[in-house]
CSV table of C-alpha atoms in Angstrom, one decimal:
chain,number,residue,atom,x,y,z
D,1,UNK,CA,4.6,-23.0,-8.3
D,2,UNK,CA,4.9,-23.4,-4.5
D,3,UNK,CA,1.6,-21.7,-3.5
D,4,UNK,CA,1.9,-22.4,0.0
D,5,UNK,CA,5.4,-21.2,0.2
D,6,UNK,CA,4.4,-17.9,-1.5
D,7,UNK,CA,1.7,-17.4,1.4
D,8,UNK,CA,3.9,-18.3,4.2
D,9,UNK,CA,6.8,-15.9,2.9
D,10,UNK,CA,4.4,-12.8,2.3
D,11,UNK,CA,3.0,-13.5,5.8
D,12,UNK,CA,6.6,-13.3,7.2
D,13,UNK,CA,7.1,-10.0,5.5
D,14,UNK,CA,3.7,-8.8,6.7
D,15,UNK,CA,4.7,-9.5,10.2
D,16,UNK,CA,8.1,-8.1,9.9
D,17,UNK,CA,6.5,-4.8,8.9
D,18,UNK,CA,3.9,-4.8,11.6
D,19,UNK,CA,6.6,-5.5,14.3
D,20,UNK,CA,8.6,-2.5,12.9
D,21,UNK,CA,5.6,-0.1,13.2
D,22,UNK,CA,4.4,-1.5,16.5
D,23,UNK,CA,7.8,-1.7,17.8
D,24,UNK,CA,7.5,-5.3,18.8
D,25,UNK,CA,11.0,-6.1,19.0
D,26,UNK,CA,10.8,-9.7,20.7
D,27,UNK,CA,8.4,-10.9,17.9
D,28,UNK,CA,10.5,-9.3,15.4
D,29,UNK,CA,13.6,-11.0,16.3
D,30,UNK,CA,11.9,-14.5,15.3
D,31,UNK,CA,11.3,-13.2,11.9
D,32,UNK,CA,15.2,-13.4,11.2
D,33,UNK,CA,17.6,-16.2,10.8
D,34,UNK,CA,20.5,-16.0,13.5
D,35,UNK,CA,23.1,-14.9,10.8
D,36,UNK,CA,20.7,-12.6,8.9
D,37,UNK,CA,22.2,-9.4,7.4
D,38,UNK,CA,20.2,-6.3,6.9
D,39,UNK,CA,21.5,-3.4,4.6
D,40,UNK,CA,19.2,-0.3,4.5
D,41,UNK,CA,19.8,2.6,2.4
D,42,UNK,CA,20.1,5.4,4.7
D,43,UNK,CA,20.7,8.7,2.7
D,44,UNK,CA,20.0,10.7,5.9
D,45,UNK,CA,23.1,9.1,7.7
D,46,UNK,CA,25.0,9.3,4.4
D,47,UNK,CA,25.5,5.8,4.1
D,48,UNK,CA,24.1,2.2,3.7
D,49,UNK,CA,23.6,0.9,7.3
D,50,UNK,CA,25.0,-2.6,7.4
D,51,UNK,CA,23.8,-5.0,10.3
D,52,UNK,CA,25.1,-8.4,10.6
D,53,UNK,CA,23.5,-11.0,12.7
D,54,UNK,CA,19.8,-10.8,14.2
D,55,UNK,CA,20.9,-9.5,17.4
D,56,UNK,CA,22.5,-6.6,15.8
D,57,UNK,CA,19.3,-5.8,13.8
D,58,UNK,CA,17.2,-6.0,16.6
D,59,UNK,CA,19.5,-4.1,18.9
D,60,UNK,CA,19.7,-1.3,16.1
D,61,UNK,CA,15.9,-1.1,15.7
D,62,UNK,CA,15.5,-1.2,19.7
D,63,UNK,CA,17.8,1.9,20.1
D,64,UNK,CA,16.8,4.0,17.1
D,65,UNK,CA,12.8,3.2,16.6
D,66,UNK,CA,11.9,3.8,20.2
D,67,UNK,CA,8.6,5.2,21.5
D,68,UNK,CA,9.6,8.8,20.4
D,69,UNK,CA,9.5,7.9,16.8
D,70,UNK,CA,6.3,7.1,14.9
D,71,UNK,CA,6.9,4.9,11.6
D,72,UNK,CA,4.7,3.5,9.0
D,73,UNK,CA,6.1,1.2,6.6
D,74,UNK,CA,3.7,0.6,3.7
D,75,UNK,CA,4.9,-2.3,1.6
D,76,UNK,CA,3.4,-4.4,-1.1
D,77,UNK,CA,3.9,-5.6,-4.7
D,78,UNK,CA,6.0,-8.7,-3.8
D,79,UNK,CA,7.8,-10.4,-6.6
D,80,UNK,CA,8.9,-13.8,-4.9
D,81,UNK,CA,10.9,-16.5,-6.5
D,82,UNK,CA,10.9,-19.9,-4.5
D,83,UNK,CA,13.6,-22.4,-4.9
D,84,UNK,CA,13.2,-25.4,-2.6
D,85,UNK,CA,14.0,-24.1,0.9
D,86,UNK,CA,15.4,-20.9,-0.4
D,87,UNK,CA,13.5,-17.8,-1.9
D,88,UNK,CA,14.0,-14.3,-3.0
D,89,UNK,CA,11.5,-11.4,-2.8
D,90,UNK,CA,11.4,-7.9,-4.2
D,91,UNK,CA,8.9,-5.5,-2.2
D,92,UNK,CA,8.1,-1.9,-2.9
D,93,UNK,CA,8.1,0.4,0.2
D,94,UNK,CA,6.7,3.8,1.0
D,95,UNK,CA,7.7,5.0,4.6
D,96,UNK,CA,7.4,7.8,6.7
D,97,UNK,CA,9.3,8.4,10.1
D,98,UNK,CA,8.0,11.4,12.1
D,99,UNK,CA,9.8,12.5,15.3
D,100,UNK,CA,7.4,14.9,17.2
D,101,UNK,CA,10.1,16.1,19.5
D,102,UNK,CA,12.4,17.2,16.8
D,103,UNK,CA,9.5,18.5,14.6
D,104,UNK,CA,10.9,16.4,11.9
D,105,UNK,CA,9.1,14.2,9.2
D,106,UNK,CA,11.2,11.8,6.9
D,107,UNK,CA,9.6,10.3,3.8
D,108,UNK,CA,10.7,8.1,1.2
D,109,UNK,CA,10.1,5.1,-1.0
D,110,UNK,CA,12.3,2.1,-1.8
D,111,UNK,CA,12.5,-1.2,-3.2
D,112,UNK,CA,13.3,-4.2,-0.8
D,113,UNK,CA,15.6,-7.1,-2.0
D,114,UNK,CA,15.2,-10.1,0.4
D,115,UNK,CA,16.4,-13.7,0.7
D,116,UNK,CA,14.4,-16.1,2.9
D,117,UNK,CA,15.3,-19.6,4.0
D,118,UNK,CA,13.1,-22.3,5.5
D,119,UNK,CA,14.5,-23.8,8.7
D,120,UNK,CA,14.5,-27.2,9.8
D,121,UNK,CA,11.4,-26.2,11.8
D,122,UNK,CA,9.5,-25.7,8.6
D,123,UNK,CA,9.5,-22.0,9.2
D,124,UNK,CA,10.5,-19.6,6.7
D,125,UNK,CA,12.7,-16.6,8.1
D,126,UNK,CA,14.5,-13.6,6.5
D,127,UNK,CA,18.1,-14.4,5.8
D,128,UNK,CA,19.0,-11.1,4.1
D,129,UNK,CA,17.1,-7.9,3.7
D,130,UNK,CA,18.0,-4.6,2.3
D,131,UNK,CA,16.5,-1.7,0.5
D,132,UNK,CA,17.6,0.7,-2.1
D,133,UNK,CA,16.0,4.3,-2.1
D,134,UNK,CA,14.2,6.0,-5.1
D,135,UNK,CA,14.2,9.3,-3.2
D,136,UNK,CA,13.9,10.5,0.5
D,137,UNK,CA,13.2,14.0,2.0
D,138,UNK,CA,13.0,15.6,5.2
D,139,UNK,CA,10.6,18.4,6.3
D,140,UNK,CA,10.0,20.3,9.4
D,141,UNK,CA,6.7,19.9,10.8
D,142,UNK,CA,6.9,23.8,11.3
D,143,UNK,CA,6.3,24.5,7.9
D,144,UNK,CA,2.8,23.1,9.0
D,145,UNK,CA,1.9,25.2,12.0
D,146,UNK,CA,-1.7,23.9,12.2
D,147,UNK,CA,-0.6,20.4,12.4
D,148,UNK,CA,-1.7,18.6,15.7
D,149,UNK,CA,-1.5,15.0,16.8
D,150,UNK,CA,-4.7,13.6,18.1
D,151,UNK,CA,-2.9,10.5,19.1
D,152,UNK,CA,0.3,8.5,18.7
D,153,UNK,CA,1.8,5.6,20.7
F,1,UNK,CA,-10.3,-20.9,-8.7
F,2,UNK,CA,-7.2,-20.5,-10.8
F,3,UNK,CA,-4.8,-19.8,-8.0
F,4,UNK,CA,-1.6,-19.9,-10.3
F,5,UNK,CA,-3.2,-17.4,-12.6
F,6,UNK,CA,-4.1,-15.1,-9.8
F,7,UNK,CA,-0.4,-15.2,-8.5
F,8,UNK,CA,1.0,-14.8,-12.3
F,9,UNK,CA,-1.2,-12.0,-12.7
F,10,UNK,CA,-0.5,-10.0,-9.3
F,11,UNK,CA,3.1,-10.6,-9.9
F,12,UNK,CA,2.7,-9.0,-13.5
F,13,UNK,CA,1.1,-6.0,-12.2
F,14,UNK,CA,3.8,-5.6,-9.4
F,15,UNK,CA,6.3,-5.9,-12.1
F,16,UNK,CA,4.5,-3.2,-14.2
F,17,UNK,CA,4.5,-0.8,-11.1
F,18,UNK,CA,8.2,-1.3,-10.2
F,19,UNK,CA,9.2,-0.7,-13.8
F,20,UNK,CA,7.5,2.8,-13.7
F,21,UNK,CA,8.9,4.0,-10.5
F,22,UNK,CA,12.4,2.9,-11.4
F,23,UNK,CA,12.1,3.8,-15.2
F,24,UNK,CA,12.9,0.5,-16.5
F,25,UNK,CA,11.2,1.0,-19.9
F,26,UNK,CA,12.8,-2.1,-21.8
F,27,UNK,CA,11.4,-4.3,-19.0
F,28,UNK,CA,8.2,-2.3,-19.0
F,29,UNK,CA,7.7,-3.1,-22.4
F,30,UNK,CA,7.4,-7.0,-21.9
F,31,UNK,CA,4.4,-6.2,-19.5
F,32,UNK,CA,2.0,-5.4,-22.5
F,33,UNK,CA,0.6,-6.9,-25.4
F,34,UNK,CA,1.7,-5.5,-28.8
F,35,UNK,CA,-1.9,-4.1,-29.2
F,36,UNK,CA,-2.2,-2.8,-25.4
F,37,UNK,CA,-4.4,0.3,-24.7
F,38,UNK,CA,-3.8,2.3,-21.7
F,39,UNK,CA,-6.2,5.3,-20.6
F,40,UNK,CA,-5.1,7.1,-17.8
F,41,UNK,CA,-7.1,9.8,-16.3
F,42,UNK,CA,-5.1,12.9,-16.1
F,43,UNK,CA,-7.0,15.9,-14.9
F,44,UNK,CA,-3.8,18.0,-14.7
F,45,UNK,CA,-4.0,17.7,-18.5
F,46,UNK,CA,-7.6,18.2,-18.6
F,47,UNK,CA,-8.3,15.1,-20.2
F,48,UNK,CA,-8.1,11.2,-20.2
F,49,UNK,CA,-4.7,10.2,-21.8
F,50,UNK,CA,-5.3,7.5,-24.3
F,51,UNK,CA,-2.4,5.4,-25.7
F,52,UNK,CA,-2.9,2.9,-28.4
F,53,UNK,CA,-0.2,0.0,-28.8
F,54,UNK,CA,2.8,-0.8,-26.8
F,55,UNK,CA,5.1,1.5,-28.4
F,56,UNK,CA,3.0,4.3,-27.8
F,57,UNK,CA,2.7,3.6,-24.0
F,58,UNK,CA,6.3,2.8,-23.6
F,59,UNK,CA,7.2,6.0,-25.6
F,60,UNK,CA,5.0,8.2,-23.6
F,61,UNK,CA,6.5,6.9,-20.2
F,62,UNK,CA,10.1,7.3,-21.5
F,63,UNK,CA,9.2,11.0,-22.6
F,64,UNK,CA,7.2,12.1,-19.7
F,65,UNK,CA,8.5,10.1,-16.5
F,66,UNK,CA,12.4,11.0,-17.2
F,67,UNK,CA,15.0,11.0,-14.4
F,68,UNK,CA,13.9,14.6,-13.7
F,69,UNK,CA,10.7,13.2,-12.0
F,70,UNK,CA,10.2,11.2,-9.0
F,71,UNK,CA,7.4,8.9,-8.8
F,72,UNK,CA,5.7,6.3,-6.4
F,73,UNK,CA,2.8,4.2,-7.4
F,74,UNK,CA,1.6,2.5,-4.3
F,75,UNK,CA,-1.1,0.0,-5.6
F,76,UNK,CA,-2.8,-2.9,-3.9
F,77,UNK,CA,-6.0,-4.6,-3.0
F,78,UNK,CA,-6.6,-6.5,-6.3
F,79,UNK,CA,-9.9,-7.9,-7.3
F,80,UNK,CA,-9.2,-10.2,-10.3
F,81,UNK,CA,-11.3,-12.5,-12.3
F,82,UNK,CA,-9.9,-15.0,-14.4
F,83,UNK,CA,-11.8,-16.6,-17.4
F,84,UNK,CA,-9.3,-19.1,-19.2
F,85,UNK,CA,-6.8,-17.0,-21.1
F,86,UNK,CA,-8.4,-13.9,-20.2
F,87,UNK,CA,-8.6,-11.8,-16.8
F,88,UNK,CA,-9.9,-8.7,-15.6
F,89,UNK,CA,-8.6,-6.7,-12.5
F,90,UNK,CA,-9.5,-3.8,-10.3
F,91,UNK,CA,-6.5,-2.1,-8.0
F,92,UNK,CA,-6.3,0.7,-6.0
F,93,UNK,CA,-3.5,3.3,-6.4
F,94,UNK,CA,-2.2,6.1,-4.4
F,95,UNK,CA,0.4,7.9,-6.3
F,96,UNK,CA,2.8,10.8,-5.9
F,97,UNK,CA,5.0,12.6,-8.6
F,98,UNK,CA,7.6,14.9,-7.7
F,99,UNK,CA,9.3,17.3,-10.0
F,100,UNK,CA,11.9,19.0,-7.9
F,101,UNK,CA,13.1,21.3,-10.8
F,102,UNK,CA,9.6,22.9,-10.8
F,103,UNK,CA,9.1,22.5,-7.1
F,104,UNK,CA,5.8,20.7,-7.9
F,105,UNK,CA,4.3,17.8,-6.0
F,106,UNK,CA,1.3,16.0,-7.7
F,107,UNK,CA,-0.6,13.7,-5.4
F,108,UNK,CA,-3.7,11.5,-6.1
F,109,UNK,CA,-5.7,8.3,-5.5
F,110,UNK,CA,-7.4,6.1,-8.4
F,111,UNK,CA,-8.7,2.8,-9.2
F,112,UNK,CA,-7.2,0.9,-12.1
F,113,UNK,CA,-9.4,-1.3,-14.5
F,114,UNK,CA,-7.1,-3.7,-16.4
F,115,UNK,CA,-7.6,-6.7,-18.7
F,116,UNK,CA,-5.0,-9.3,-18.9
F,117,UNK,CA,-4.5,-11.9,-21.6
F,118,UNK,CA,-2.3,-15.1,-21.5
F,119,UNK,CA,-0.2,-15.4,-24.8
F,120,UNK,CA,0.8,-18.6,-26.7
F,121,UNK,CA,4.0,-18.4,-24.7
F,122,UNK,CA,2.0,-19.0,-21.5
F,123,UNK,CA,2.9,-15.5,-20.1
F,124,UNK,CA,0.1,-13.1,-19.0
F,125,UNK,CA,0.4,-9.6,-20.5
F,126,UNK,CA,-1.6,-6.3,-20.0
F,127,UNK,CA,-4.0,-6.0,-22.6
F,128,UNK,CA,-5.7,-2.9,-21.4
F,129,UNK,CA,-5.1,-0.5,-18.5
F,130,UNK,CA,-6.6,2.6,-17.3
F,131,UNK,CA,-7.5,4.3,-14.0
F,132,UNK,CA,-10.1,6.7,-13.0
F,133,UNK,CA,-9.0,9.1,-10.0
F,134,UNK,CA,-11.0,9.6,-6.8
F,135,UNK,CA,-8.9,12.7,-6.4
F,136,UNK,CA,-5.7,14.6,-7.3
F,137,UNK,CA,-3.9,17.9,-6.2
F,138,UNK,CA,-0.9,19.8,-7.0
F,139,UNK,CA,1.0,21.6,-4.4
F,140,UNK,CA,4.4,23.8,-4.6
F,141,UNK,CA,7.2,22.5,-2.7
F,142,UNK,CA,7.7,26.3,-1.8
F,143,UNK,CA,5.2,25.7,0.6
F,144,UNK,CA,7.4,23.8,2.7
F,145,UNK,CA,10.6,25.7,2.6
F,146,UNK,CA,12.4,23.5,4.9
F,147,UNK,CA,12.0,20.3,2.6
F,148,UNK,CA,15.3,19.0,1.5
F,149,UNK,CA,15.7,15.7,-0.5
F,150,UNK,CA,18.3,13.4,0.8
F,151,UNK,CA,18.6,11.3,-2.2
F,152,UNK,CA,16.7,10.7,-5.5
F,153,UNK,CA,17.4,8.7,-8.6
K,1,UNK,CA,-3.7,-24.3,4.4
K,2,UNK,CA,-7.0,-23.1,2.9
K,3,UNK,CA,-5.6,-21.2,-0.2
K,4,UNK,CA,-8.9,-20.4,-1.7
K,5,UNK,CA,-10.3,-19.0,1.6
K,6,UNK,CA,-7.5,-17.0,1.8
K,7,UNK,CA,-8.0,-15.6,-1.8
K,8,UNK,CA,-11.6,-14.9,-0.9
K,9,UNK,CA,-11.1,-13.3,2.3
K,10,UNK,CA,-8.3,-10.9,0.7
K,11,UNK,CA,-10.9,-10.1,-2.0
K,12,UNK,CA,-13.5,-9.3,0.5
K,13,UNK,CA,-11.5,-6.7,2.3
K,14,UNK,CA,-10.3,-5.4,-1.1
K,15,UNK,CA,-14.0,-4.7,-1.8
K,16,UNK,CA,-14.8,-3.3,1.5
K,17,UNK,CA,-12.0,-0.8,1.1
K,18,UNK,CA,-12.9,0.1,-2.4
K,19,UNK,CA,-16.4,0.6,-1.4
K,20,UNK,CA,-15.6,3.2,1.4
K,21,UNK,CA,-13.2,5.3,-1.2
K,22,UNK,CA,-15.8,5.3,-3.9
K,23,UNK,CA,-18.8,5.5,-1.4
K,24,UNK,CA,-20.6,2.5,-2.9
K,25,UNK,CA,-22.9,2.0,0.1
K,26,UNK,CA,-25.1,-0.5,-1.3
K,27,UNK,CA,-22.4,-2.8,-2.4
K,28,UNK,CA,-20.6,-2.1,0.8
K,29,UNK,CA,-23.4,-3.6,2.8
K,30,UNK,CA,-23.2,-7.1,1.2
K,31,UNK,CA,-19.5,-7.1,2.8
K,32,UNK,CA,-21.0,-7.6,6.4
K,33,UNK,CA,-23.0,-10.1,8.2
K,34,UNK,CA,-26.3,-8.7,9.4
K,35,UNK,CA,-25.1,-8.6,13.0
K,36,UNK,CA,-21.5,-7.4,12.2
K,37,UNK,CA,-20.0,-4.9,14.7
K,38,UNK,CA,-17.2,-2.3,13.6
K,39,UNK,CA,-15.0,-0.5,16.3
K,40,UNK,CA,-13.0,2.2,14.9
K,41,UNK,CA,-10.5,4.1,16.8
K,42,UNK,CA,-11.3,7.5,16.2
K,43,UNK,CA,-9.3,9.9,18.4
K,44,UNK,CA,-10.4,13.0,16.6
K,45,UNK,CA,-13.9,12.1,18.1
K,46,UNK,CA,-12.0,11.3,21.4
K,47,UNK,CA,-13.2,7.8,21.5
K,48,UNK,CA,-13.6,4.3,19.8
K,49,UNK,CA,-16.5,4.6,17.6
K,50,UNK,CA,-18.7,1.3,18.1
K,51,UNK,CA,-21.2,0.5,15.6
K,52,UNK,CA,-23.7,-2.8,16.2
K,53,UNK,CA,-25.1,-4.2,13.3
K,54,UNK,CA,-24.7,-4.1,9.3
K,55,UNK,CA,-27.5,-1.3,9.1
K,56,UNK,CA,-25.6,0.8,12.0
K,57,UNK,CA,-22.3,0.6,9.8
K,58,UNK,CA,-23.6,1.5,6.7
K,59,UNK,CA,-25.8,4.3,7.9
K,60,UNK,CA,-22.7,6.0,9.9
K,61,UNK,CA,-20.7,5.7,6.8
K,62,UNK,CA,-23.3,7.2,4.4
K,63,UNK,CA,-24.0,10.1,6.8
K,64,UNK,CA,-20.2,10.8,7.7
K,65,UNK,CA,-18.4,9.8,4.4
K,66,UNK,CA,-20.5,11.9,2.1
K,67,UNK,CA,-19.4,13.5,-1.2
K,68,UNK,CA,-18.0,16.6,0.6
K,69,UNK,CA,-15.1,14.2,1.9
K,70,UNK,CA,-12.3,12.6,-0.1
K,71,UNK,CA,-11.0,9.4,1.7
K,72,UNK,CA,-8.1,7.0,0.6
K,73,UNK,CA,-7.8,3.7,2.7
K,74,UNK,CA,-4.3,2.2,1.5
K,75,UNK,CA,-4.4,-1.2,3.3
K,76,UNK,CA,-2.3,-4.3,3.0
K,77,UNK,CA,0.1,-6.8,4.5
K,78,UNK,CA,-3.0,-9.2,5.7
K,79,UNK,CA,-2.1,-11.9,8.2
K,80,UNK,CA,-5.0,-14.2,7.9
K,81,UNK,CA,-5.9,-17.4,10.0
K,82,UNK,CA,-8.5,-19.5,8.7
K,83,UNK,CA,-10.4,-22.2,10.9
K,84,UNK,CA,-13.1,-23.8,8.9
K,85,UNK,CA,-15.9,-21.3,8.5
K,86,UNK,CA,-14.3,-18.7,10.4
K,87,UNK,CA,-11.2,-16.6,10.2
K,88,UNK,CA,-9.4,-13.6,11.6
K,89,UNK,CA,-7.2,-11.0,10.0
K,90,UNK,CA,-4.9,-8.3,10.7
K,91,UNK,CA,-4.2,-5.6,8.1
K,92,UNK,CA,-2.2,-2.5,8.1
K,93,UNK,CA,-3.9,0.9,7.3
K,94,UNK,CA,-2.8,4.3,6.0
K,95,UNK,CA,-5.7,6.6,5.5
K,96,UNK,CA,-5.9,10.1,4.6
K,97,UNK,CA,-9.4,12.2,4.8
K,98,UNK,CA,-9.6,15.5,3.1
K,99,UNK,CA,-12.5,17.9,3.6
K,100,UNK,CA,-12.1,20.5,1.0
K,101,UNK,CA,-14.9,22.9,2.7
K,102,UNK,CA,-13.3,22.8,6.0
K,103,UNK,CA,-9.7,23.1,4.5
K,104,UNK,CA,-8.8,20.1,6.6
K,105,UNK,CA,-6.7,17.0,5.9
K,106,UNK,CA,-6.4,13.9,8.6
K,107,UNK,CA,-3.8,11.5,8.1
K,108,UNK,CA,-3.1,8.4,10.1
K,109,UNK,CA,-2.1,4.8,10.3
K,110,UNK,CA,-3.6,1.9,12.1
K,111,UNK,CA,-3.9,-1.8,12.3
K,112,UNK,CA,-7.0,-3.6,11.5
K,113,UNK,CA,-8.3,-6.6,13.7
K,114,UNK,CA,-11.2,-8.3,11.6
K,115,UNK,CA,-13.2,-11.5,12.1
K,116,UNK,CA,-15.0,-13.3,9.0
K,117,UNK,CA,-17.4,-16.0,8.7
K,118,UNK,CA,-18.4,-18.1,5.8
K,119,UNK,CA,-22.2,-18.0,5.4
K,120,UNK,CA,-24.7,-20.7,4.4
K,121,UNK,CA,-24.5,-19.2,0.9
K,122,UNK,CA,-20.5,-19.9,0.8
K,123,UNK,CA,-19.7,-16.3,1.0
K,124,UNK,CA,-17.4,-14.8,3.3
K,125,UNK,CA,-18.3,-11.9,5.1
K,126,UNK,CA,-16.9,-9.5,7.8
K,127,UNK,CA,-18.4,-10.4,11.3
K,128,UNK,CA,-16.3,-8.0,13.2
K,129,UNK,CA,-13.8,-5.2,12.1
K,130,UNK,CA,-12.2,-2.4,14.1
K,131,UNK,CA,-8.8,-0.7,14.3
K,132,UNK,CA,-6.3,0.7,16.6
K,133,UNK,CA,-4.1,3.9,15.7
K,134,UNK,CA,-0.4,4.1,15.8
K,135,UNK,CA,-1.1,7.7,14.9
K,136,UNK,CA,-3.2,10.4,13.4
K,137,UNK,CA,-2.8,14.1,12.7
K,138,UNK,CA,-4.7,16.9,11.6
K,139,UNK,CA,-3.4,19.7,9.3
K,140,UNK,CA,-5.1,22.6,7.5
K,141,UNK,CA,-4.8,23.1,3.9
K,142,UNK,CA,-4.2,26.8,4.6
K,143,UNK,CA,-0.7,25.7,5.7
K,144,UNK,CA,-0.3,24.8,1.8
K,145,UNK,CA,-1.7,28.0,0.0
K,146,UNK,CA,-0.5,26.9,-3.1
K,147,UNK,CA,-2.7,23.4,-3.0
K,148,UNK,CA,-5.1,23.0,-5.6
K,149,UNK,CA,-7.5,20.2,-6.5
K,150,UNK,CA,-7.4,19.0,-10.3
K,151,UNK,CA,-10.2,16.7,-9.5
K,152,UNK,CA,-12.2,15.2,-6.7
K,153,UNK,CA,-15.4,13.2,-6.8
């Protein structure tokens, strides 16, 4: 069992998740290989969102998860298999997106299915990521008239 | 410190949790020893639910967590002690059960107290699992009239 | 990579989180060095709460997270760097505080930035902890008139 690779891959995914929720798109880019593919199950858009290449992934995030949206991606429970310079991983996800301006909250859960590759520089990166939802709902913040934000960035 | 056993036991529990939320009952069965005992704190039923033996545990789950229910079990924060072929583990749990047909959402938190055993085949399995709740509440989805599911499996 | 230190530090933080949610203040004290400093981003109080010394931290928790409050601190995604007897760690946090008596629920997310030190007794302890919120909101339970607690400790 390659214990060091397991630690490195977990940390890679933790960085991925932190960069999304803090909108650190430059740091986020370094998580992916140049040819990385992302496929996010996005029922709200009525489809699976497929993004080909690191630039497309970062560009989409930058355009669609701007400062007007709050997101939390609580992921855990990794099941990682390492095979030399390649690895796969399953992760559970519980995510919430809040768009205060539209008074909208989107909540759901999913399982990620990722593939990772260790590059010539020794760093693991995400080569493929995607998730499939167990559920997702939307609800208007107007259903909770007393709700007040005390802070958001 | 038996680092490999720690990885294997974490992965076992991660598989346990994924199988529950994806309702993969055949795969779930392999997580347990044949004599496994589960004791879930279930205040909604007014009692601790005690299930003796792998077949009873799987049978209960199959009957009570069917496709009409959405569940998410977000667990983490393991505190695992390994002693040869036996181990114990504490995990935090934050769980949500949604029953769309009954317009009901059940949310709560708990701490699991598990015992694990490594079998003759070298695989760790759950010998005993149980949790004790810190809280649990029920709420009707009718309190959130705008709530809409965009997907659920 | 100091794999044993990584395991020990994760477990330390897991114990920290469990002690908070179960209000085990005596056990919680042992998580910290005597000179530990905590800085919690607390927008509801309009400030960062700064607590200097283990006694101040424990005293604050004991006084402010009593049996009248339910708390869940779901933390994960550690990014830990070990340097000999010192280490730093980033963790994501999703927390909920419920005060049934005031019909109040406070929900938010944050990232912890911690520092750890290994003492002469070989035990890792928290030397500095703090978090910065991505968001926080308050909502009255009166917005969910059907909400019923089935249990809370």
